[in-house]
Coordinates of C-alpha atoms and ligand atoms in Angstrom, one line a residue:
X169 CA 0.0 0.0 0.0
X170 CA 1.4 3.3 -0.8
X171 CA 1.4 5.6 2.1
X172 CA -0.2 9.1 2.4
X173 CA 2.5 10.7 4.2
X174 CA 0.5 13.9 6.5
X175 CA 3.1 13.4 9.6
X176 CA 5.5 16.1 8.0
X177 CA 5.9 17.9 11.3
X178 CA 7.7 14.6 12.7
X179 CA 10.2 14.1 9.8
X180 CA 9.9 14.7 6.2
X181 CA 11.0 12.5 3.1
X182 CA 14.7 13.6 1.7
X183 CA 14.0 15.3 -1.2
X184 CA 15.7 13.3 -4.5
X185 CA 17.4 16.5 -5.2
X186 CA 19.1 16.7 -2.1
X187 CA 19.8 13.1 -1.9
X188 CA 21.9 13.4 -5.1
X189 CA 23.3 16.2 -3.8
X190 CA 25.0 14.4 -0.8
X191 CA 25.9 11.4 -2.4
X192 CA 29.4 11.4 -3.8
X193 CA 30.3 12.7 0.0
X194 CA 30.6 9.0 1.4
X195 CA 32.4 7.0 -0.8
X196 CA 33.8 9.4 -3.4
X197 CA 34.5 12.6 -1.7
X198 CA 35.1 11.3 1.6
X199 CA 38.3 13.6 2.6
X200 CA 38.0 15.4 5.9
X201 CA 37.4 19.0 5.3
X202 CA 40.0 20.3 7.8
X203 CA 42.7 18.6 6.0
X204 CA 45.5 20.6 4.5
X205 CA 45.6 18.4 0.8
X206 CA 43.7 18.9 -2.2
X207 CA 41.0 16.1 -1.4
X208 CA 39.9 17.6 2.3
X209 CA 40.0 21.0 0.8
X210 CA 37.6 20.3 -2.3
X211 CA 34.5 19.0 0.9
X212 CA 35.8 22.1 2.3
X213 CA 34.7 24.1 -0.4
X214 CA 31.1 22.4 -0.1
X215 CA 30.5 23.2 3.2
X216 CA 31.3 26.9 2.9
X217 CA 28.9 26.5 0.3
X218 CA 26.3 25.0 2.4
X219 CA 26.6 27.7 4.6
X220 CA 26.0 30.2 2.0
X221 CA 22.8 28.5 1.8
X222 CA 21.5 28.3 5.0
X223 CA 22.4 31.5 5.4
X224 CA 20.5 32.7 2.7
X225 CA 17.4 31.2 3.1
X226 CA 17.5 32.8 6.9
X227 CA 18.7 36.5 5.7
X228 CA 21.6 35.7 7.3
X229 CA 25.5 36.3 6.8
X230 CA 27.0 32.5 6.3
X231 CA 29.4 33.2 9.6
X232 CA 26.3 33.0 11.5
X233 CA 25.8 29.8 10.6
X234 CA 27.4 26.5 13.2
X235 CA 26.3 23.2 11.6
X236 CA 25.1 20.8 14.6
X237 CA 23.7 17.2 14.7
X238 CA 19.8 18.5 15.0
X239 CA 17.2 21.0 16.2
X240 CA 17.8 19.7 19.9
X241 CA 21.6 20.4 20.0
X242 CA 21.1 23.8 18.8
X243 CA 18.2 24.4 21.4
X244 CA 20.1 23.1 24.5
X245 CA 23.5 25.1 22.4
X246 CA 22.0 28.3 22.7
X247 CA 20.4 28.1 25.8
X248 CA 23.7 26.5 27.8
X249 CA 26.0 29.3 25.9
X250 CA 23.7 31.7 27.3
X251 CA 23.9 30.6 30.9
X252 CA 28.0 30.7 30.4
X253 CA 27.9 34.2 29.1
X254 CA 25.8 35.9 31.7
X255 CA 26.7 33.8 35.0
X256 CA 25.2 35.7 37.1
X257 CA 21.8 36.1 35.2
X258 CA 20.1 33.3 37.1
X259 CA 16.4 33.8 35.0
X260 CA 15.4 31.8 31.9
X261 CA 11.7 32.6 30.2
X262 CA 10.8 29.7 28.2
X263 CA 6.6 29.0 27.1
X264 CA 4.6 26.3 28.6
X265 CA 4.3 24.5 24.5
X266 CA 8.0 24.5 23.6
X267 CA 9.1 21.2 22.3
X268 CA 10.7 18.9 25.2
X269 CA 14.3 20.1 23.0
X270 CA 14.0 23.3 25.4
X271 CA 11.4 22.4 28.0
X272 CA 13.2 19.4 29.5
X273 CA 16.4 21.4 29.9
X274 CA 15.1 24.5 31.5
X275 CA 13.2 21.8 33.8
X276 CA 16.5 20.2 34.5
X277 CA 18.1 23.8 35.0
X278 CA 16.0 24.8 37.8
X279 CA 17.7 22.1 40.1
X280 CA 20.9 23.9 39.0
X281 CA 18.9 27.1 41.2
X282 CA 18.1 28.6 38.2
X283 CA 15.0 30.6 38.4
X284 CA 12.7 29.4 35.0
X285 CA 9.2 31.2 34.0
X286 CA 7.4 29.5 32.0
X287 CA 4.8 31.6 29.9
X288 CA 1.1 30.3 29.6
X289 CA -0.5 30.5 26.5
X290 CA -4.3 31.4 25.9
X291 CA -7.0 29.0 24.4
X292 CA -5.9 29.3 21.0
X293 CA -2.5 28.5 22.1
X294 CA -1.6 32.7 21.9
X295 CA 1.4 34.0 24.2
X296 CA 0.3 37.1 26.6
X297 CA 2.8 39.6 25.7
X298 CA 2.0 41.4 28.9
X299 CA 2.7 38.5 31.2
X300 CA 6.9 38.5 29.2
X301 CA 6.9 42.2 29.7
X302 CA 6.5 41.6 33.4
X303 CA 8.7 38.4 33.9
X304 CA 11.8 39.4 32.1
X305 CA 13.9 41.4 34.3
X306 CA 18.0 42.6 34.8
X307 CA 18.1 38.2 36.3
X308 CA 17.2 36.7 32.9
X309 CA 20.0 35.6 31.4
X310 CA 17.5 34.0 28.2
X311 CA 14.0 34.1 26.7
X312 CA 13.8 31.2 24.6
X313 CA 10.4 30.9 22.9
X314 CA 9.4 28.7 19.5
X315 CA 8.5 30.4 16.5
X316 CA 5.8 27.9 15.3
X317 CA 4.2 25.2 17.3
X318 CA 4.7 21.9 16.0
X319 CA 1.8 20.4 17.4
X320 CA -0.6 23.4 15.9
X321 CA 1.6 25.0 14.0
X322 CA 0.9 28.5 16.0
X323 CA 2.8 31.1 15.1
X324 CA 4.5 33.6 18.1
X325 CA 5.0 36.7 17.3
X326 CA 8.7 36.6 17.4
X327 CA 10.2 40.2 16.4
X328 CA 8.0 41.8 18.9
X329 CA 8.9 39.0 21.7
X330 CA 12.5 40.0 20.3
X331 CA 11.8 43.8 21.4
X332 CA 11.0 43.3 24.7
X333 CA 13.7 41.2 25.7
X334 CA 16.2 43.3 24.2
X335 CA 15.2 45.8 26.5
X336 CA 16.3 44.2 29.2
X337 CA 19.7 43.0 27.7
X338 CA 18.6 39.4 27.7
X339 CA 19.7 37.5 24.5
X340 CA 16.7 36.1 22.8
X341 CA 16.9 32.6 21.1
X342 CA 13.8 31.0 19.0
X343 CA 13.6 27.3 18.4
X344 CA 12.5 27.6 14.4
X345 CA 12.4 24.7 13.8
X346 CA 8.7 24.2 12.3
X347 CA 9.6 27.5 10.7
X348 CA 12.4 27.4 8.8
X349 CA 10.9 26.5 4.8
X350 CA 7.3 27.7 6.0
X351 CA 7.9 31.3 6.8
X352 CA 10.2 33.4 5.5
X353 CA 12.6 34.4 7.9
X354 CA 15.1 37.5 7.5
X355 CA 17.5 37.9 10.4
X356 CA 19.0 41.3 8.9
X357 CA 16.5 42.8 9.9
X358 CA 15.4 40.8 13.1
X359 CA 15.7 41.1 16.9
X360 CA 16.6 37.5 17.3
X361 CA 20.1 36.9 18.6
X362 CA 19.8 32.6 17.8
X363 CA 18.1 30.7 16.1
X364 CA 17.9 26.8 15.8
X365 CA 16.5 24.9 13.2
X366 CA 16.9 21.1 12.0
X367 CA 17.0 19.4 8.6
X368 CA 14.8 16.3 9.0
X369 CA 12.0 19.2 8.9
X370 CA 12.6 20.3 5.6
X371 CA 13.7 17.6 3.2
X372 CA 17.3 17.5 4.8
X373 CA 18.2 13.7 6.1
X374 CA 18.2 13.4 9.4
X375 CA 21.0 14.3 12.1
X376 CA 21.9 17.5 10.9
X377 CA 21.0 21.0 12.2
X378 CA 22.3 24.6 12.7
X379 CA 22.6 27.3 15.4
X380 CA 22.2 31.0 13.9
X381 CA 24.0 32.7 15.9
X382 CA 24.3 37.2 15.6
X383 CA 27.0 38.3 14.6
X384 CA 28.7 40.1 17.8
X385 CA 26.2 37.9 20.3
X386 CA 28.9 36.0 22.4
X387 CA 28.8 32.4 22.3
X388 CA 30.4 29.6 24.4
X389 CA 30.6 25.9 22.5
X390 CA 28.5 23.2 24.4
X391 CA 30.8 20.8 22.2
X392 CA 34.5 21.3 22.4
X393 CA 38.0 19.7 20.9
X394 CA 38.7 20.5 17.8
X395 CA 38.8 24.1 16.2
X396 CA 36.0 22.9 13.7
X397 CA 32.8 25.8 12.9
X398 CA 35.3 28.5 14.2
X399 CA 35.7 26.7 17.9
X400 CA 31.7 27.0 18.1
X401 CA 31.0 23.7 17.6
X402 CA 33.9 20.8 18.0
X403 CA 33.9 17.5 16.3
X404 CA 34.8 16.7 12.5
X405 CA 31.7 17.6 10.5
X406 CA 29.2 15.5 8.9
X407 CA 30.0 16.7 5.9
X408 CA 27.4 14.6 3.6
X409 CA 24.2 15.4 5.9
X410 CA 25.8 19.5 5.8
X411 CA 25.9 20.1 1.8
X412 CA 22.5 17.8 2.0
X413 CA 21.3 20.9 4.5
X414 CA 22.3 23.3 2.0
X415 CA 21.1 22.1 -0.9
X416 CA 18.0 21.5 1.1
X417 CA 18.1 25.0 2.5
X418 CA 18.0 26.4 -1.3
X419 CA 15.3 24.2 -2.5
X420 CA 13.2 25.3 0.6
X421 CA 14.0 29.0 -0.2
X422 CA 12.9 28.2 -3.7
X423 CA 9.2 26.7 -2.5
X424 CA 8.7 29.0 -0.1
X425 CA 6.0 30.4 -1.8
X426 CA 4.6 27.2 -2.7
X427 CA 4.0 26.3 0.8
X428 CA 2.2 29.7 1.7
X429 CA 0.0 28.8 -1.6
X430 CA -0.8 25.7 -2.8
X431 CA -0.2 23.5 0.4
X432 CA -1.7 26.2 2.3
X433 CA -5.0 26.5 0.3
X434 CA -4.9 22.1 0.4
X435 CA -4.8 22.8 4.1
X436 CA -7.3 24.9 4.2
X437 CA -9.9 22.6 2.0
X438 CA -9.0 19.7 4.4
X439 CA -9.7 21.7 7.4
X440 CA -12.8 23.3 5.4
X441 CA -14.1 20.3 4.7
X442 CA -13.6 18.1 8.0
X443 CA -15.7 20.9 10.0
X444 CA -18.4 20.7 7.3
X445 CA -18.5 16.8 7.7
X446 CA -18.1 16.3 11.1
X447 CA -19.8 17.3 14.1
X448 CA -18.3 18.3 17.7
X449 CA -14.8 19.1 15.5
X450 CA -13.0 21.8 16.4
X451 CA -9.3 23.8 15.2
X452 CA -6.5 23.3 17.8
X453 CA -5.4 27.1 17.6
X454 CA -7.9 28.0 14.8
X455 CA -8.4 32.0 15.3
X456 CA -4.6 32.3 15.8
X457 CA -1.5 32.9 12.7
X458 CA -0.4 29.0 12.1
X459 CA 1.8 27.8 9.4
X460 CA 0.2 27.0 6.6
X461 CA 0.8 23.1 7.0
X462 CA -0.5 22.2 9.9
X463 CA -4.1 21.1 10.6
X464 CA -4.7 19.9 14.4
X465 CA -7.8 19.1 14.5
X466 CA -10.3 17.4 18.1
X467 CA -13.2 14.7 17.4
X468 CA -15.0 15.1 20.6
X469 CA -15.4 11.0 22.6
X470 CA -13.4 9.2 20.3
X471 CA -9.5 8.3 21.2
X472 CA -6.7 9.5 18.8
X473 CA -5.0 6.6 18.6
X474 CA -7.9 4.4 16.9
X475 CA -8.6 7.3 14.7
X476 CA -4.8 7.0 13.7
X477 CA -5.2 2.8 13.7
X478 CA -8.2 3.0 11.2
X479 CA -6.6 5.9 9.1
X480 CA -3.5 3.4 8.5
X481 CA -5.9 1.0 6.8
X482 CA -5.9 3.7 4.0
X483 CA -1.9 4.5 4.1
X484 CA -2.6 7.6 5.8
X485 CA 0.0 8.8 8.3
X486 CA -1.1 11.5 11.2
X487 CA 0.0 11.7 14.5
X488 CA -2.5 12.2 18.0
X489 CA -2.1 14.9 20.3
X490 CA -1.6 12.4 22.9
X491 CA 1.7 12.3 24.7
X492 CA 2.3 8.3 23.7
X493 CA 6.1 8.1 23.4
X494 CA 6.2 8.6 27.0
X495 CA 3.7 5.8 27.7
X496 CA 1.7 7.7 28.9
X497 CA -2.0 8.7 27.0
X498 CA -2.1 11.8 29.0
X499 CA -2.9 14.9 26.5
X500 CA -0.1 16.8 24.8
X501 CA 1.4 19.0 27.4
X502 CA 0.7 21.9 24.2
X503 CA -3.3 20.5 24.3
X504 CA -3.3 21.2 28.3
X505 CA -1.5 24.6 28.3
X506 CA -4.1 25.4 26.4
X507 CA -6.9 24.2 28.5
X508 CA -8.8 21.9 25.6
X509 CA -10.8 20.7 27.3
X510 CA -9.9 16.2 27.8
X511 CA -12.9 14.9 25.8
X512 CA -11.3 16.8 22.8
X513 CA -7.8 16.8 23.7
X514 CA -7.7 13.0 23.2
X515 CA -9.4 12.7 19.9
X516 CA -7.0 15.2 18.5
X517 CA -5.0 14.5 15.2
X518 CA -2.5 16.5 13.5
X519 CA -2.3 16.6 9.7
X520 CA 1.3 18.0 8.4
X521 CA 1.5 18.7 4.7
X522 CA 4.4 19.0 2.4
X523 CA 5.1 20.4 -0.9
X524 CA 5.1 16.8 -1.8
X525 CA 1.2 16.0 -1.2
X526 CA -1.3 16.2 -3.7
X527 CA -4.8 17.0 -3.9
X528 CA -5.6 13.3 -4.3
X529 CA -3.9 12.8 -1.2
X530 CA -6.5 15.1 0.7
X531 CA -9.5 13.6 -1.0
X532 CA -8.6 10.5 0.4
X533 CA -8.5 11.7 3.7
X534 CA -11.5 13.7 3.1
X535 CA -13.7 10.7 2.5
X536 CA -12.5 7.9 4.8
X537 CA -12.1 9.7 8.2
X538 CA -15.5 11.2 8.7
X539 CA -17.3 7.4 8.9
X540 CA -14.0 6.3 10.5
X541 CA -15.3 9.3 13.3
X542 CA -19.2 8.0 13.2
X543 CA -18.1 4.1 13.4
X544 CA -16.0 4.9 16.6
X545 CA -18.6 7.4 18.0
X546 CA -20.9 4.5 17.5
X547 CA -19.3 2.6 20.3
X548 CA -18.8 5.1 22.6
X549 CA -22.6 5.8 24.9
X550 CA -21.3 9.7 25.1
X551 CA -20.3 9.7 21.0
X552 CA -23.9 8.2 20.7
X553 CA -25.5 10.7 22.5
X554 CA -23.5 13.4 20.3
X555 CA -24.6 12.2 17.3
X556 CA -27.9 11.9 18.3
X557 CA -28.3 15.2 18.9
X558 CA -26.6 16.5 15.7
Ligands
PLP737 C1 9.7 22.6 17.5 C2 10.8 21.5 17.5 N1 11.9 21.8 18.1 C3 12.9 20.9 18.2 C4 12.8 19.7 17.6 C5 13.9 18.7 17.7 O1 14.6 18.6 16.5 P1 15.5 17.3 16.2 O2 14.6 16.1 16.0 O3 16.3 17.7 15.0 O4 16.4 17.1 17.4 C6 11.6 19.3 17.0 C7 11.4 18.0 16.4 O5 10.3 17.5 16.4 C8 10.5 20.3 16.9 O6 9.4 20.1 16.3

């Protein structure tokens, strides 16, 4: 059965392109790019070029650029270097829905004695501006906040976070990871001093990220040993996975429009058209900005995980807003921060488009999940009782 890939928030398929791209890098072009001959220096050229690539598509200069092994080791990068530059800055702001890449460290930090504020996010999963402006004071050493959600794709408002932190002389990093390809980004002109972002999100292979860091924003390596990505990062690079990044980088640049168009209007129709069929469906942070796609969508009474069981049948691939990798079938801690209420939080899926699904591909979902809802509300007495009514 061919799969119907909507889980591109989780990982996305390596574009051909790029796959080509990286290719000769393992057994041709396998020279070490910090070696003086010939052979080291031609991978070296590569990777500068890769730079140039990822620094483009962010706006940025490609010295800003430290290549890293994914979105996490740039998150817990920027927010350690931080700690190291301002020691006795003992106050981090982070949000309530940041991925665990950022939430489980500043956790962990606060048995260190630092002093963490976590933001709390309103029903449509909306930071409260006011409620930064008032915790970030002369103590905060960083305000790390996402730039898109990846559960509901909700979009922070980011450059005017960015102005209230500087105010205070806090350094201001954003885990842009769901962002990077979706939204165009353009640090020139941007209050954000790092930025992390991860190649498995857009078409890259997996095990490759990169840290933005400003130009003039001090930094201290959370790797070190060798002198590799100007002593910012040590360890020889994964050279491969880094022009893959770049050539990923460019094609992302070059469909950026493409994503705020045609797989934002397919989002749309899905979305459109799932509210029309269904009853007792609502938008996980509908009514706020969210990249265009993402679709989290609640079936009141009926459990995530069968809806995501039946929808295999077809080849279609979704995630549940349930918090399963930890065993657990609590709701997402993003679902609870923003107080869905259980009923819904637990029949929550999350649709993730790519440039790569089709309008077939939505039809299909379009026309087997709404009985795939009535047939489980059907033996459920409280999805009866729903459905009776409507
Ligand atoms: C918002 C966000 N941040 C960080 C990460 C972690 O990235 P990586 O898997 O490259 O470590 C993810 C991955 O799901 C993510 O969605």
């Amino acid at each position: 059965m061919k799969e119907i890939y909507l889980d591109n928030n989780a990982t996305t398929k390596v574009d051909e392109a790029v796959f080509e791209e990286m290719r000769p890098y393992f057994c041709e072009l396998y020279g070490n790019p910090s070696s003086m001959h010939f052979f080291g220096g031609q991978v070296q050229k590569q990777v500068d070029q890769a730079r140039q690539r990822v620094a483009s598509l962010l706006g940025a200069f490609p010295e800003e650029i430290v290549f890293t092994a994914c979105g996490t080791e740039s998150d817990n990068a920027a927010i350690r270097s931080a700690l190291e530059v301002f020691p006795n800055r003992r106050h981090i702001i982070t949000s309530r829905v940041e991925h665990p890449a950022v939430l489980t460290l500043c956790r962990s930090l606060t048995k260190r004695g630092y002093r963490v504020t976590e933001l709390n996010v309103d029903t449509a999963g909306r930071l409260d501006l006011d409620e930064l402006r008032q915790a970030v004071d002369d103590n905060t050493a960083i305000v790390s906040l996402m730039y898109a959600n990846n559960e509901t794709g909700v979009v922070f408002p980011i450059e005017e976070v960015g102005r209230i932190v500087k105010e205070k002389g806090a350094l201001f990093h954003t885990d842009a990871v769901q962002a990077v390809g979706k939204i165009r980004l353009d640090m020139s002109a941007s209050t954000v001093d790092m930025l992390a972002l991860s190649g498995h999100k857009l078409h890259a292979p997996k095990g490759v990220g990169a840290l933005y860091v400003r130009k003039g924003v001090p930094f201290r390596p959370f790797l070190v040993g060798g002198h590799q990505e100007k002593s910012r990062r040590a360890g020889t690079e994964n050279t491969a996975s880094i022009i893959a990044l770049g050539k990923a980088c460019e094609l992302a640049g070059r469909y950026l429009d493409d994503e705020n168009t045609r797989v934002k209007t397919m989002r749309d129709r899905l979305e459109l058209e799932l509210m029309k069929l269904i009853p007792a469906a609502r938008i996980n942070g509908g009514g706020a900005e969210r990249l265009p796609n993402t679709l989290s969508i609640a079936f009141e009474f009926v459990e995530g995980e069968a809806i995501l069981l039946l929808l295999s049948e077809f080849g279609i691939c979704a995630s549940s807003g349930s918090a399963c990798t930890s065993g657990s079938l609590e709701p997402s801690h993003v679902l609870r921060a923003m107080g869905v209420p259980f009923t819904c939080a637990h029949g929550s899926i999350r649709f993730s488009l790519s440039r790569f699904t089709t309008d077939a591909e939505i039809d299909t979902v379009i026309r087997e999940l709404p009985p795939i809802i009535r047939r489980l509300r059907e033996i459920s007495p409280f999805g009866r009782e729903l459905m009776a009514k409507s």
